[in-house]
């Protein structure tokens, strides 16, 4: 492994992965390949632009010609695929781009991996492919995929394609399925950065339904470390769950955020729930732990650290929260917030 193409590397986790890899290794070149959708942001990579080991190509993973040109030009031997449309609420509004990028785009990358005989194709997947998990259970990698949102279904489809290319063509693939990541550079449509930035501005926090849904919030750098370990030590054809093993109710996450930012609970609004909302995700991550990985942050530490980052980095998020974001916010929350006047109980 020498020349790594990081697709979707201008997004949240991808850019953290680029920082992580350039910081940890001297001898890898990182080629970020990104379409720069609304979620892609070169500010996320501004700390590495002068690094001679870093290169940026603007391109769509659905565009086979540009993908192949990039592989030739930079002598790519490894693809780590973060590129996707990633927000469940947007997938409910309009699933089209989700299917395009995660299904067709992943297929294009797999075909390129095959054509050029690359050393590795690594797919970044999610715990959402398992669907809602009842209390008392945690998903293991061999569980049936039962996605319930268009986003989750697009990611599960990509996982199935990756596995099919392993079985059919013997492609050297691996998959990691991460739980909810939080940390620097996460677009403020996802719950933690949305609530942190709203709270900083004393704006309401729209909690869906009763707020008792459970997620495994993990710090993004921990996830990046797990991806690195699977790239180096993972077994080909295998998927690895990556989570803390500690689920937390959304209301508890909100409480920690408000306390960290010193904001009142009266900002909480219970609003109309997300359709098909998965109440609980929970993964067993023993398989990746057996490769030597351990999360370095508890969910509580991750939430506090993330809130502090947003408090200290207004330069990054204020410009995002104007523009396209405002239209999205009105479409997603306008009606919900107007219907609701209930401050927290
Ligand atoms: P993000 O939305 O912040 O970033 C996605 C990036 O992909 C953006 O830079 C965007 O410009 C790029 N992109 C989108 N479509 C593209 C296309 N067709 N061609 C090239 N680039 C394209 O997402 P994220 O939160 O960083 O998630 C990254 C990956 O990790 C995704 O595959 C997601 O499903 C997965 N994942 C995310 C989480 C999470 O909590 N955020 C958890 C588990 C897995
Ligand atoms: P999100 O960050 O969208 O991640 P995902 O749905 O992919 O897990 O949401 C995390 C949790 O927070 C989920 O249970 C939905 C909830 N949520 C709210 O209550 N209000 C919001 O405005 C958002 C965006 C999410």
mmCIF file of C-alpha atoms and ligand atoms in Angstrom:
data_model
loop_
_atom_site.group_PDB
_atom_site.id
_atom_site.type_symbol
_atom_site.label_atom_id
_atom_site.label_comp_id
_atom_site.label_asym_id
_atom_site.label_seq_id
_atom_site.Cartn_x
_atom_site.Cartn_y
_atom_site.Cartn_z
ATOM 1 C CA UNK A 1 0.000 0.000 0.000
ATOM 2 C CA UNK A 2 1.484 3.313 -1.089
ATOM 3 C CA UNK A 3 -0.944 5.468 -3.075
ATOM 4 C CA UNK A 4 -4.339 5.566 -1.414
ATOM 5 C CA UNK A 5 -7.373 7.037 -3.183
ATOM 6 C CA UNK A 6 -9.746 8.345 -0.529
ATOM 7 C CA UNK A 7 -13.119 8.818 -2.210
ATOM 8 C CA UNK A 8 -15.366 11.221 -0.315
ATOM 9 C CA UNK A 9 -12.246 12.509 1.451
ATOM 10 C CA UNK A 10 -13.543 16.086 1.627
ATOM 11 C CA UNK A 11 -16.438 15.032 3.853
ATOM 12 C CA UNK A 12 -16.527 14.563 7.597
ATOM 13 C CA UNK A 13 -15.015 11.137 8.263
ATOM 14 C CA UNK A 14 -12.959 11.075 5.057
ATOM 15 C CA UNK A 15 -11.146 14.315 5.922
ATOM 16 C CA UNK A 16 -10.486 13.102 9.470
ATOM 17 C CA UNK A 17 -9.076 9.899 7.951
ATOM 18 C CA UNK A 18 -6.774 11.931 5.681
ATOM 19 C CA UNK A 19 -5.448 13.862 8.688
ATOM 20 C CA UNK A 20 -5.048 10.634 10.620
ATOM 21 C CA UNK A 21 -3.132 8.789 7.898
ATOM 22 C CA UNK A 22 -0.826 11.702 7.006
ATOM 23 C CA UNK A 23 -0.113 12.188 10.706
ATOM 24 C CA UNK A 24 0.612 8.540 11.385
ATOM 25 C CA UNK A 25 2.559 7.437 8.307
ATOM 26 C CA UNK A 26 5.363 9.094 6.342
ATOM 27 C CA UNK A 27 5.302 6.902 3.289
ATOM 28 C CA UNK A 28 1.713 6.995 2.003
ATOM 29 C CA UNK A 29 0.406 9.366 -0.644
ATOM 30 C CA UNK A 30 -3.215 10.322 -0.198
ATOM 31 C CA UNK A 31 -5.296 11.229 -3.230
ATOM 32 C CA UNK A 32 -8.667 12.638 -2.231
ATOM 33 C CA UNK A 33 -11.273 12.068 -4.946
ATOM 34 C CA UNK A 34 -14.452 13.981 -4.190
ATOM 35 C CA UNK A 35 -17.407 15.430 -6.072
ATOM 36 C CA UNK A 36 -17.739 18.282 -3.558
ATOM 37 C CA UNK A 37 -21.471 17.949 -3.022
ATOM 38 C CA UNK A 38 -23.061 20.215 -0.419
ATOM 39 C CA UNK A 39 -21.350 18.002 2.195
ATOM 40 C CA UNK A 40 -17.861 18.122 0.672
ATOM 41 C CA UNK A 41 -15.775 20.996 1.976
ATOM 42 C CA UNK A 42 -12.159 21.867 1.213
ATOM 43 C CA UNK A 43 -11.964 23.772 4.500
ATOM 44 C CA UNK A 44 -11.852 20.307 6.087
ATOM 45 C CA UNK A 45 -8.518 19.725 4.356
ATOM 46 C CA UNK A 46 -6.978 23.172 4.603
ATOM 47 C CA UNK A 47 -4.385 21.947 7.144
ATOM 48 C CA UNK A 48 -2.924 19.470 4.654
ATOM 49 C CA UNK A 49 -3.015 21.382 1.334
ATOM 50 C CA UNK A 50 0.700 22.121 1.442
ATOM 51 C CA UNK A 51 1.681 18.548 2.222
ATOM 52 C CA UNK A 52 3.417 17.084 -0.868
ATOM 53 C CA UNK A 53 1.916 13.662 -0.070
ATOM 54 C CA UNK A 54 -1.627 15.036 -0.481
ATOM 55 C CA UNK A 55 -3.436 15.541 -3.798
ATOM 56 C CA UNK A 56 -6.996 16.514 -4.608
ATOM 57 C CA UNK A 57 -9.087 15.492 -7.622
ATOM 58 C CA UNK A 58 -12.605 16.803 -8.098
ATOM 59 C CA UNK A 59 -14.614 13.914 -9.488
ATOM 60 C CA UNK A 60 -17.719 11.768 -9.169
ATOM 61 C CA UNK A 61 -17.332 8.074 -8.303
ATOM 62 C CA UNK A 62 -20.086 7.369 -10.853
ATOM 63 C CA UNK A 63 -17.795 8.717 -13.616
ATOM 64 C CA UNK A 64 -15.673 5.727 -14.672
ATOM 65 C CA UNK A 65 -13.479 7.776 -17.018
ATOM 66 C CA UNK A 66 -12.284 10.202 -14.347
ATOM 67 C CA UNK A 67 -11.929 7.401 -11.797
ATOM 68 C CA UNK A 68 -9.675 5.481 -14.206
ATOM 69 C CA UNK A 69 -7.653 8.566 -15.165
ATOM 70 C CA UNK A 70 -7.021 9.228 -11.488
ATOM 71 C CA UNK A 71 -5.931 5.651 -10.822
ATOM 72 C CA UNK A 72 -3.468 5.817 -13.745
ATOM 73 C CA UNK A 73 -2.138 9.271 -12.969
ATOM 74 C CA UNK A 74 -1.429 8.610 -9.301
ATOM 75 C CA UNK A 75 -0.647 4.881 -9.599
ATOM 76 C CA UNK A 76 -3.341 4.107 -7.085
ATOM 77 C CA UNK A 77 -3.060 0.725 -5.358
ATOM 78 C CA UNK A 78 -5.756 1.104 -2.686
ATOM 79 C CA UNK A 79 -9.232 2.661 -2.620
ATOM 80 C CA UNK A 80 -10.943 3.583 0.629
ATOM 81 C CA UNK A 81 -14.513 4.508 -0.265
ATOM 82 C CA UNK A 82 -16.182 7.092 1.977
ATOM 83 C CA UNK A 83 -18.154 8.708 -0.873
ATOM 84 C CA UNK A 84 -21.895 8.588 -0.229
ATOM 85 C CA UNK A 85 -24.938 10.686 0.422
ATOM 86 C CA UNK A 86 -25.165 10.286 4.162
ATOM 87 C CA UNK A 87 -28.137 11.925 5.819
ATOM 88 C CA UNK A 88 -31.201 9.797 6.600
ATOM 89 C CA UNK A 89 -33.614 12.759 6.587
ATOM 90 C CA UNK A 90 -32.454 13.871 3.141
ATOM 91 C CA UNK A 91 -32.797 10.275 1.898
ATOM 92 C CA UNK A 92 -36.424 10.378 2.999
ATOM 93 C CA UNK A 93 -36.968 13.651 1.089
ATOM 94 C CA UNK A 94 -35.179 12.505 -2.078
ATOM 95 C CA UNK A 95 -33.457 9.108 -2.334
ATOM 96 C CA UNK A 96 -32.181 9.485 -5.905
ATOM 97 C CA UNK A 97 -28.585 10.616 -5.289
ATOM 98 C CA UNK A 98 -28.263 8.013 -2.507
ATOM 99 C CA UNK A 99 -28.911 5.182 -4.933
ATOM 100 C CA UNK A 100 -26.731 6.726 -7.649
ATOM 101 C CA UNK A 101 -23.677 7.202 -5.480
ATOM 102 C CA UNK A 102 -23.802 4.219 -3.142
ATOM 103 C CA UNK A 103 -25.025 1.629 -5.631
ATOM 104 C CA UNK A 104 -23.796 2.709 -9.071
ATOM 105 C CA UNK A 105 -20.762 4.585 -7.743
ATOM 106 C CA UNK A 106 -19.586 1.647 -5.629
ATOM 107 C CA UNK A 107 -20.003 -0.598 -8.680
ATOM 108 C CA UNK A 108 -17.800 1.782 -10.744
ATOM 109 C CA UNK A 109 -15.084 1.674 -8.073
ATOM 110 C CA UNK A 110 -15.258 -2.122 -7.832
ATOM 111 C CA UNK A 111 -14.940 -2.440 -11.604
ATOM 112 C CA UNK A 112 -11.916 -0.129 -11.544
ATOM 113 C CA UNK A 113 -10.379 -2.190 -8.722
ATOM 114 C CA UNK A 114 -10.822 -5.281 -10.887
ATOM 115 C CA UNK A 115 -9.553 -3.706 -14.093
ATOM 116 C CA UNK A 116 -6.392 -2.287 -12.532
ATOM 117 C CA UNK A 117 -5.774 -5.235 -10.200
ATOM 118 C CA UNK A 118 -5.616 -2.960 -7.140
ATOM 119 C CA UNK A 119 -4.284 -4.319 -3.861
ATOM 120 C CA UNK A 120 -7.352 -3.385 -1.832
ATOM 121 C CA UNK A 121 -10.829 -1.938 -1.980
ATOM 122 C CA UNK A 122 -12.119 -0.896 1.428
ATOM 123 C CA UNK A 123 -15.766 0.058 1.853
ATOM 124 C CA UNK A 124 -16.928 2.377 4.645
ATOM 125 C CA UNK A 125 -20.289 1.100 5.792
ATOM 126 C CA UNK A 126 -22.585 1.688 8.741
ATOM 127 C CA UNK A 127 -24.457 0.008 11.589
ATOM 128 C CA UNK A 128 -27.656 1.186 9.889
ATOM 129 C CA UNK A 129 -27.463 -1.740 7.440
ATOM 130 C CA UNK A 130 -28.637 -4.031 10.281
ATOM 131 C CA UNK A 131 -31.789 -1.995 10.906
ATOM 132 C CA UNK A 132 -33.450 -1.523 14.282
ATOM 133 C CA UNK A 133 -31.974 -3.802 16.974
ATOM 134 C CA UNK A 134 -34.260 -4.828 19.878
ATOM 135 C CA UNK A 135 -33.005 -4.452 23.459
ATOM 136 C CA UNK A 136 -30.906 -7.356 24.666
ATOM 137 C CA UNK A 137 -29.252 -7.915 21.274
ATOM 138 C CA UNK A 138 -26.232 -6.525 19.412
ATOM 139 C CA UNK A 139 -25.517 -7.045 15.719
ATOM 140 C CA UNK A 140 -22.688 -9.285 14.618
ATOM 141 C CA UNK A 141 -21.171 -9.120 11.155
ATOM 142 C CA UNK A 142 -22.915 -12.256 9.895
ATOM 143 C CA UNK A 143 -26.383 -10.939 10.761
ATOM 144 C CA UNK A 144 -28.898 -10.447 8.007
ATOM 145 C CA UNK A 145 -28.946 -6.899 6.598
ATOM 146 C CA UNK A 146 -32.349 -5.346 7.252
ATOM 147 C CA UNK A 147 -32.031 -1.661 6.317
ATOM 148 C CA UNK A 148 -35.136 0.468 6.848
ATOM 149 C CA UNK A 149 -34.368 3.919 5.386
ATOM 150 C CA UNK A 150 -33.391 4.721 1.791
ATOM 151 C CA UNK A 151 -29.960 5.761 3.119
ATOM 152 C CA UNK A 152 -29.467 2.476 4.966
ATOM 153 C CA UNK A 153 -30.752 0.483 1.987
ATOM 154 C CA UNK A 154 -28.295 2.227 -0.349
ATOM 155 C CA UNK A 155 -25.418 1.387 2.021
ATOM 156 C CA UNK A 156 -26.556 -2.232 2.452
ATOM 157 C CA UNK A 157 -26.740 -2.555 -1.344
ATOM 158 C CA UNK A 158 -23.146 -1.364 -1.600
ATOM 159 C CA UNK A 159 -22.053 -3.947 1.006
ATOM 160 C CA UNK A 160 -23.747 -6.693 -0.999
ATOM 161 C CA UNK A 161 -21.985 -5.583 -4.181
ATOM 162 C CA UNK A 162 -18.626 -5.534 -2.411
ATOM 163 C CA UNK A 163 -19.217 -9.047 -1.125
ATOM 164 C CA UNK A 164 -20.353 -10.234 -4.563
ATOM 165 C CA UNK A 165 -17.090 -8.968 -6.096
ATOM 166 C CA UNK A 166 -15.132 -10.878 -3.462
ATOM 167 C CA UNK A 167 -17.013 -14.112 -4.084
ATOM 168 C CA UNK A 168 -17.236 -13.841 -7.872
ATOM 169 C CA UNK A 169 -13.958 -12.218 -8.865
ATOM 170 C CA UNK A 170 -11.822 -12.743 -5.773
ATOM 171 C CA UNK A 171 -11.393 -9.004 -5.342
ATOM 172 C CA UNK A 172 -9.324 -8.040 -2.251
ATOM 173 C CA UNK A 173 -12.064 -6.266 -0.324
ATOM 174 C CA UNK A 174 -12.794 -5.383 3.293
ATOM 175 C CA UNK A 175 -15.699 -3.533 4.928
ATOM 176 C CA UNK A 176 -15.996 -1.602 8.185
ATOM 177 C CA UNK A 177 -19.430 -0.823 9.619
ATOM 178 C CA UNK A 178 -19.140 2.180 11.900
ATOM 179 C CA UNK A 179 -21.642 3.482 14.432
ATOM 180 C CA UNK A 180 -22.606 7.196 14.621
ATOM 181 C CA UNK A 181 -19.423 9.249 14.344
ATOM 182 C CA UNK A 182 -19.005 12.662 15.914
ATOM 183 C CA UNK A 183 -16.131 15.137 15.984
ATOM 184 C CA UNK A 184 -14.599 17.981 13.944
ATOM 185 C CA UNK A 185 -15.894 18.855 10.446
ATOM 186 C CA UNK A 186 -19.268 17.087 10.615
ATOM 187 C CA UNK A 187 -21.852 18.899 8.505
ATOM 188 C CA UNK A 188 -24.369 20.471 10.906
ATOM 189 C CA UNK A 189 -27.358 18.512 9.579
ATOM 190 C CA UNK A 190 -26.382 15.515 11.754
ATOM 191 C CA UNK A 191 -27.774 15.639 15.231
ATOM 192 C CA UNK A 192 -24.711 16.410 17.379
ATOM 193 C CA UNK A 193 -23.286 19.307 15.315
ATOM 194 C CA UNK A 194 -26.813 20.595 14.600
ATOM 195 C CA UNK A 195 -27.702 20.675 18.279
ATOM 196 C CA UNK A 196 -24.305 22.029 19.358
ATOM 197 C CA UNK A 197 -24.442 24.928 16.895
ATOM 198 C CA UNK A 198 -28.130 25.635 17.613
ATOM 199 C CA UNK A 199 -27.405 25.625 21.335
ATOM 200 C CA UNK A 200 -24.486 28.036 20.914
ATOM 201 C CA UNK A 201 -26.975 30.429 19.261
ATOM 202 C CA UNK A 202 -29.770 29.746 21.799
ATOM 203 C CA UNK A 203 -31.856 28.219 18.985
ATOM 204 C CA UNK A 204 -34.265 25.325 19.717
ATOM 205 C CA UNK A 205 -33.061 21.707 19.567
ATOM 206 C CA UNK A 206 -35.630 19.648 17.593
ATOM 207 C CA UNK A 207 -35.646 16.214 19.258
ATOM 208 C CA UNK A 208 -37.555 13.660 17.159
ATOM 209 C CA UNK A 209 -40.399 11.957 19.031
ATOM 210 C CA UNK A 210 -39.685 11.023 22.631
ATOM 211 C CA UNK A 211 -35.871 11.272 22.209
ATOM 212 C CA UNK A 212 -35.400 7.801 23.715
ATOM 213 C CA UNK A 213 -33.789 6.396 20.557
ATOM 214 C CA UNK A 214 -30.358 4.905 21.141
ATOM 215 C CA UNK A 215 -27.147 5.368 19.197
ATOM 216 C CA UNK A 216 -23.494 4.374 19.767
ATOM 217 C CA UNK A 217 -21.881 7.805 19.456
ATOM 218 C CA UNK A 218 -18.161 7.398 18.808
ATOM 219 C CA UNK A 219 -15.298 9.837 18.295
ATOM 220 C CA UNK A 220 -14.312 10.032 14.650
ATOM 221 C CA UNK A 221 -10.589 9.516 15.267
ATOM 222 C CA UNK A 222 -11.313 6.202 16.957
ATOM 223 C CA UNK A 223 -13.209 5.104 13.881
ATOM 224 C CA UNK A 224 -10.303 6.213 11.641
ATOM 225 C CA UNK A 225 -7.912 4.156 13.740
ATOM 226 C CA UNK A 226 -10.116 1.096 13.272
ATOM 227 C CA UNK A 227 -10.191 1.607 9.493
ATOM 228 C CA UNK A 228 -6.394 1.817 9.489
ATOM 229 C CA UNK A 229 -6.141 -1.416 11.512
ATOM 230 C CA UNK A 230 -8.511 -3.248 9.162
ATOM 231 C CA UNK A 231 -6.559 -1.972 6.137
ATOM 232 C CA UNK A 232 -3.374 -3.426 7.609
ATOM 233 C CA UNK A 233 -4.565 -6.482 9.493
ATOM 234 C CA UNK A 234 -8.090 -7.271 8.283
ATOM 235 C CA UNK A 235 -8.935 -10.465 6.499
ATOM 236 C CA UNK A 236 -9.999 -10.150 2.870
ATOM 237 C CA UNK A 237 -13.707 -10.647 2.228
ATOM 238 C CA UNK A 238 -14.604 -9.788 5.842
ATOM 239 C CA UNK A 239 -16.734 -7.062 7.402
ATOM 240 C CA UNK A 240 -15.870 -5.513 10.796
ATOM 241 C CA UNK A 241 -18.245 -3.684 13.122
ATOM 242 C CA UNK A 242 -16.727 -0.563 14.699
ATOM 243 C CA UNK A 243 -18.492 0.849 17.732
ATOM 244 C CA UNK A 244 -17.945 1.588 21.393
ATOM 245 C CA UNK A 245 -20.412 -0.997 22.621
ATOM 246 C CA UNK A 246 -22.064 1.748 24.696
ATOM 247 C CA UNK A 247 -25.416 3.008 23.461
ATOM 248 C CA UNK A 248 -26.898 6.246 24.689
ATOM 249 C CA UNK A 249 -30.387 7.728 24.457
ATOM 250 C CA UNK A 250 -30.594 10.908 22.399
ATOM 251 C CA UNK A 251 -31.957 12.830 25.393
ATOM 252 C CA UNK A 252 -28.860 11.912 27.396
ATOM 253 C CA UNK A 253 -26.654 13.114 24.515
ATOM 254 C CA UNK A 254 -28.586 16.412 24.516
ATOM 255 C CA UNK A 255 -28.138 16.779 28.273
ATOM 256 C CA UNK A 256 -24.338 16.359 27.955
ATOM 257 C CA UNK A 257 -24.218 18.855 25.075
ATOM 258 C CA UNK A 258 -26.226 21.474 26.963
ATOM 259 C CA UNK A 259 -24.151 21.032 30.088
ATOM 260 C CA UNK A 260 -20.876 21.316 28.159
ATOM 261 C CA UNK A 261 -22.034 24.463 26.379
ATOM 262 C CA UNK A 262 -23.727 25.892 29.474
ATOM 263 C CA UNK A 263 -27.126 26.263 27.807
ATOM 264 C CA UNK A 264 -30.608 25.744 29.340
ATOM 265 C CA UNK A 265 -32.810 22.652 28.874
ATOM 266 C CA UNK A 266 -35.610 24.968 27.779
ATOM 267 C CA UNK A 267 -34.028 24.892 24.288
ATOM 268 C CA UNK A 268 -35.274 21.304 23.830
ATOM 269 C CA UNK A 269 -38.339 20.839 21.584
ATOM 270 C CA UNK A 270 -39.944 17.456 21.025
ATOM 271 C CA UNK A 271 -41.026 17.529 17.378
ATOM 272 C CA UNK A 272 -42.761 15.136 15.003
ATOM 273 C CA UNK A 273 -40.728 11.957 14.614
ATOM 274 C CA UNK A 274 -38.747 10.858 11.552
ATOM 275 C CA UNK A 275 -40.756 8.291 9.544
ATOM 276 C CA UNK A 276 -39.409 4.744 10.006
ATOM 277 C CA UNK A 277 -37.050 6.004 12.719
ATOM 278 C CA UNK A 278 -34.800 3.146 13.889
ATOM 279 C CA UNK A 279 -35.060 3.204 17.677
ATOM 280 C CA UNK A 280 -31.869 1.428 18.507
ATOM 281 C CA UNK A 281 -28.570 0.475 16.933
ATOM 282 C CA UNK A 282 -26.177 -1.724 18.836
ATOM 283 C CA UNK A 283 -23.174 -3.592 17.564
ATOM 284 C CA UNK A 284 -20.835 -6.213 18.889
ATOM 285 C CA UNK A 285 -17.355 -5.012 17.849
ATOM 286 C CA UNK A 286 -15.320 -7.926 19.244
ATOM 287 C CA UNK A 287 -14.038 -8.864 15.795
ATOM 288 C CA UNK A 288 -12.189 -5.578 15.238
ATOM 289 C CA UNK A 289 -11.073 -5.570 18.876
ATOM 290 C CA UNK A 290 -9.434 -8.938 18.218
ATOM 291 C CA UNK A 291 -7.237 -7.113 15.651
ATOM 292 C CA UNK A 292 -6.015 -4.816 18.435
ATOM 293 C CA UNK A 293 -8.495 -1.905 18.263
ATOM 294 C CA UNK A 294 -10.036 -0.197 21.296
ATOM 295 C CA UNK A 295 -12.028 3.042 21.336
ATOM 296 C CA UNK A 296 -10.055 5.781 23.104
ATOM 297 C CA UNK A 297 -13.117 7.879 24.003
ATOM 298 C CA UNK A 298 -16.314 7.011 25.799
ATOM 299 C CA UNK A 299 -19.449 8.392 24.109
ATOM 300 C CA UNK A 300 -19.658 11.071 26.809
ATOM 301 C CA UNK A 301 -16.053 12.196 26.207
ATOM 302 C CA UNK A 302 -16.717 12.204 22.464
ATOM 303 C CA UNK A 303 -19.806 14.409 22.870
ATOM 304 C CA UNK A 304 -18.014 16.881 25.151
ATOM 305 C CA UNK A 305 -14.975 17.103 22.886
ATOM 306 C CA UNK A 306 -17.200 17.613 19.850
ATOM 307 C CA UNK A 307 -19.263 20.354 21.536
ATOM 308 C CA UNK A 308 -16.047 22.146 22.479
ATOM 309 C CA UNK A 309 -14.757 21.923 18.912
ATOM 310 C CA UNK A 310 -17.918 23.589 17.565
ATOM 311 C CA UNK A 311 -17.733 26.220 20.305
ATOM 312 C CA UNK A 312 -14.131 26.994 19.297
ATOM 313 C CA UNK A 313 -14.502 26.776 15.499
ATOM 314 C CA UNK A 314 -17.277 29.092 14.469
ATOM 315 C CA UNK A 315 -15.188 30.033 11.383
ATOM 316 C CA UNK A 316 -15.903 26.548 10.074
ATOM 317 C CA UNK A 317 -19.659 26.206 10.607
ATOM 318 C CA UNK A 318 -21.129 29.714 10.433
ATOM 319 C CA UNK A 319 -20.673 29.962 6.678
ATOM 320 C CA UNK A 320 -22.217 26.494 6.191
ATOM 321 C CA UNK A 321 -25.271 27.395 8.224
ATOM 322 C CA UNK A 322 -26.135 30.181 5.817
ATOM 323 C CA UNK A 323 -26.804 29.362 2.135
ATOM 324 C CA UNK A 324 -28.157 25.919 1.076
ATOM 325 C CA UNK A 325 -28.452 24.856 4.685
ATOM 326 C CA UNK A 326 -31.166 27.396 5.464
ATOM 327 C CA UNK A 327 -33.463 26.007 2.749
ATOM 328 C CA UNK A 328 -32.906 22.484 3.995
ATOM 329 C CA UNK A 329 -33.543 23.561 7.599
ATOM 330 C CA UNK A 330 -36.847 25.169 6.699
ATOM 331 C CA UNK A 331 -37.968 22.101 4.700
ATOM 332 C CA UNK A 332 -36.998 19.669 7.450
ATOM 333 C CA UNK A 333 -37.857 21.634 10.599
ATOM 334 C CA UNK A 334 -40.012 24.653 9.691
ATOM 335 C CA UNK A 335 -43.371 22.897 10.046
ATOM 336 C CA UNK A 336 -42.175 20.657 12.856
ATOM 337 C CA UNK A 337 -41.048 23.578 14.995
ATOM 338 C CA UNK A 338 -44.140 25.689 14.231
ATOM 339 C CA UNK A 339 -46.349 22.755 15.318
ATOM 340 C CA UNK A 340 -44.539 22.479 18.640
ATOM 341 C CA UNK A 341 -44.400 24.813 21.548
ATOM 342 C CA UNK A 342 -43.413 22.352 24.243
ATOM 343 C CA UNK A 343 -40.170 23.125 26.023
ATOM 344 C CA UNK A 344 -38.504 20.165 27.708
ATOM 345 C CA UNK A 345 -40.178 18.358 30.532
HETATM 346 P P1 LIG B 1 -20.281 13.316 4.515
HETATM 347 O O1 LIG B 1 -21.655 13.503 3.971
HETATM 348 O O2 LIG B 1 -19.723 14.289 5.484
HETATM 349 O O3 LIG B 1 -19.236 13.234 3.306
HETATM 350 C C1 LIG B 1 -19.488 12.532 2.122
HETATM 351 C C2 LIG B 1 -18.442 12.984 1.101
HETATM 352 O O4 LIG B 1 -18.649 12.229 -0.102
HETATM 353 C C3 LIG B 1 -18.547 14.463 0.725
HETATM 354 O O5 LIG B 1 -17.262 15.046 0.700
HETATM 355 C C4 LIG B 1 -19.161 14.435 -0.675
HETATM 356 O O6 LIG B 1 -18.762 15.543 -1.481
HETATM 357 C C5 LIG B 1 -18.611 13.123 -1.216
HETATM 358 N N1 LIG B 1 -19.450 12.544 -2.281
HETATM 359 C C6 LIG B 1 -20.786 12.361 -2.278
HETATM 360 N N2 LIG B 1 -21.180 11.810 -3.434
HETATM 361 C C7 LIG B 1 -20.058 11.635 -4.184
HETATM 362 C C8 LIG B 1 -19.821 11.096 -5.464
HETATM 363 N N3 LIG B 1 -20.819 10.653 -6.227
HETATM 364 N N4 LIG B 1 -18.554 11.048 -5.910
HETATM 365 C C9 LIG B 1 -17.514 11.516 -5.165
HETATM 366 N N5 LIG B 1 -17.691 12.053 -3.948
HETATM 367 C C10 LIG B 1 -18.953 12.100 -3.449
HETATM 368 O O7 LIG B 1 -20.275 11.845 5.085
HETATM 369 P P2 LIG B 1 -19.526 11.187 6.330
HETATM 370 O O8 LIG B 1 -20.358 11.336 7.520
HETATM 371 O O9 LIG B 1 -18.120 11.617 6.348
HETATM 372 O O10 LIG B 1 -19.597 9.655 5.909
HETATM 373 C C11 LIG B 1 -18.566 9.069 5.136
HETATM 374 C C12 LIG B 1 -18.879 7.607 4.922
HETATM 375 O O11 LIG B 1 -18.990 6.948 6.184
HETATM 376 C C13 LIG B 1 -20.189 7.353 4.207
HETATM 377 O O12 LIG B 1 -20.011 6.285 3.319
HETATM 378 C C14 LIG B 1 -21.153 7.003 5.313
HETATM 379 O O13 LIG B 1 -22.187 6.162 4.852
HETATM 380 C C15 LIG B 1 -20.234 6.276 6.269
HETATM 381 N N6 LIG B 1 -20.627 6.309 7.679
HETATM 382 C C16 LIG B 1 -20.906 7.494 8.289
HETATM 383 C C17 LIG B 1 -21.228 7.507 9.647
HETATM 384 C C18 LIG B 1 -21.486 8.806 10.376
HETATM 385 O O14 LIG B 1 -21.839 8.776 11.544
HETATM 386 N N7 LIG B 1 -21.292 9.963 9.771
HETATM 387 C C19 LIG B 1 -21.262 6.312 10.361
HETATM 388 C C20 LIG B 1 -20.956 5.132 9.699
HETATM 389 C C21 LIG B 1 -20.638 5.136 8.366
HETATM 390 P P1 LIG B 2 -28.467 11.478 12.824
HETATM 391 O O1 LIG B 2 -27.325 12.317 13.280
HETATM 392 O O2 LIG B 2 -29.284 11.952 11.680
HETATM 393 O O3 LIG B 2 -27.884 10.024 12.555
HETATM 394 P P2 LIG B 2 -28.665 8.629 12.208
HETATM 395 O O4 LIG B 2 -30.109 8.871 12.102
HETATM 396 O O5 LIG B 2 -28.059 8.299 10.894
HETATM 397 O O6 LIG B 2 -28.315 7.712 13.315
HETATM 398 O O7 LIG B 2 -29.457 11.250 14.032
HETATM 399 C C1 LIG B 2 -29.021 10.633 15.227
HETATM 400 C C2 LIG B 2 -30.210 10.475 16.144
HETATM 401 O O8 LIG B 2 -30.733 11.760 16.481
HETATM 402 C C3 LIG B 2 -31.353 9.714 15.508
HETATM 403 O O9 LIG B 2 -31.994 8.926 16.503
HETATM 404 C C4 LIG B 2 -32.278 10.811 15.032
HETATM 405 C C5 LIG B 2 -32.100 11.883 16.085
HETATM 406 N N1 LIG B 2 -32.298 13.270 15.586
HETATM 407 C C6 LIG B 2 -33.162 14.138 16.255
HETATM 408 O O10 LIG B 2 -33.786 13.773 17.257
HETATM 409 N N2 LIG B 2 -33.316 15.400 15.766
HETATM 410 C C7 LIG B 2 -32.660 15.847 14.669
HETATM 411 O O11 LIG B 2 -32.842 17.017 14.273
HETATM 412 C C8 LIG B 2 -31.762 14.955 13.988
HETATM 413 C C9 LIG B 2 -31.009 15.374 12.769
HETATM 414 C C10 LIG B 2 -31.612 13.659 14.489
#
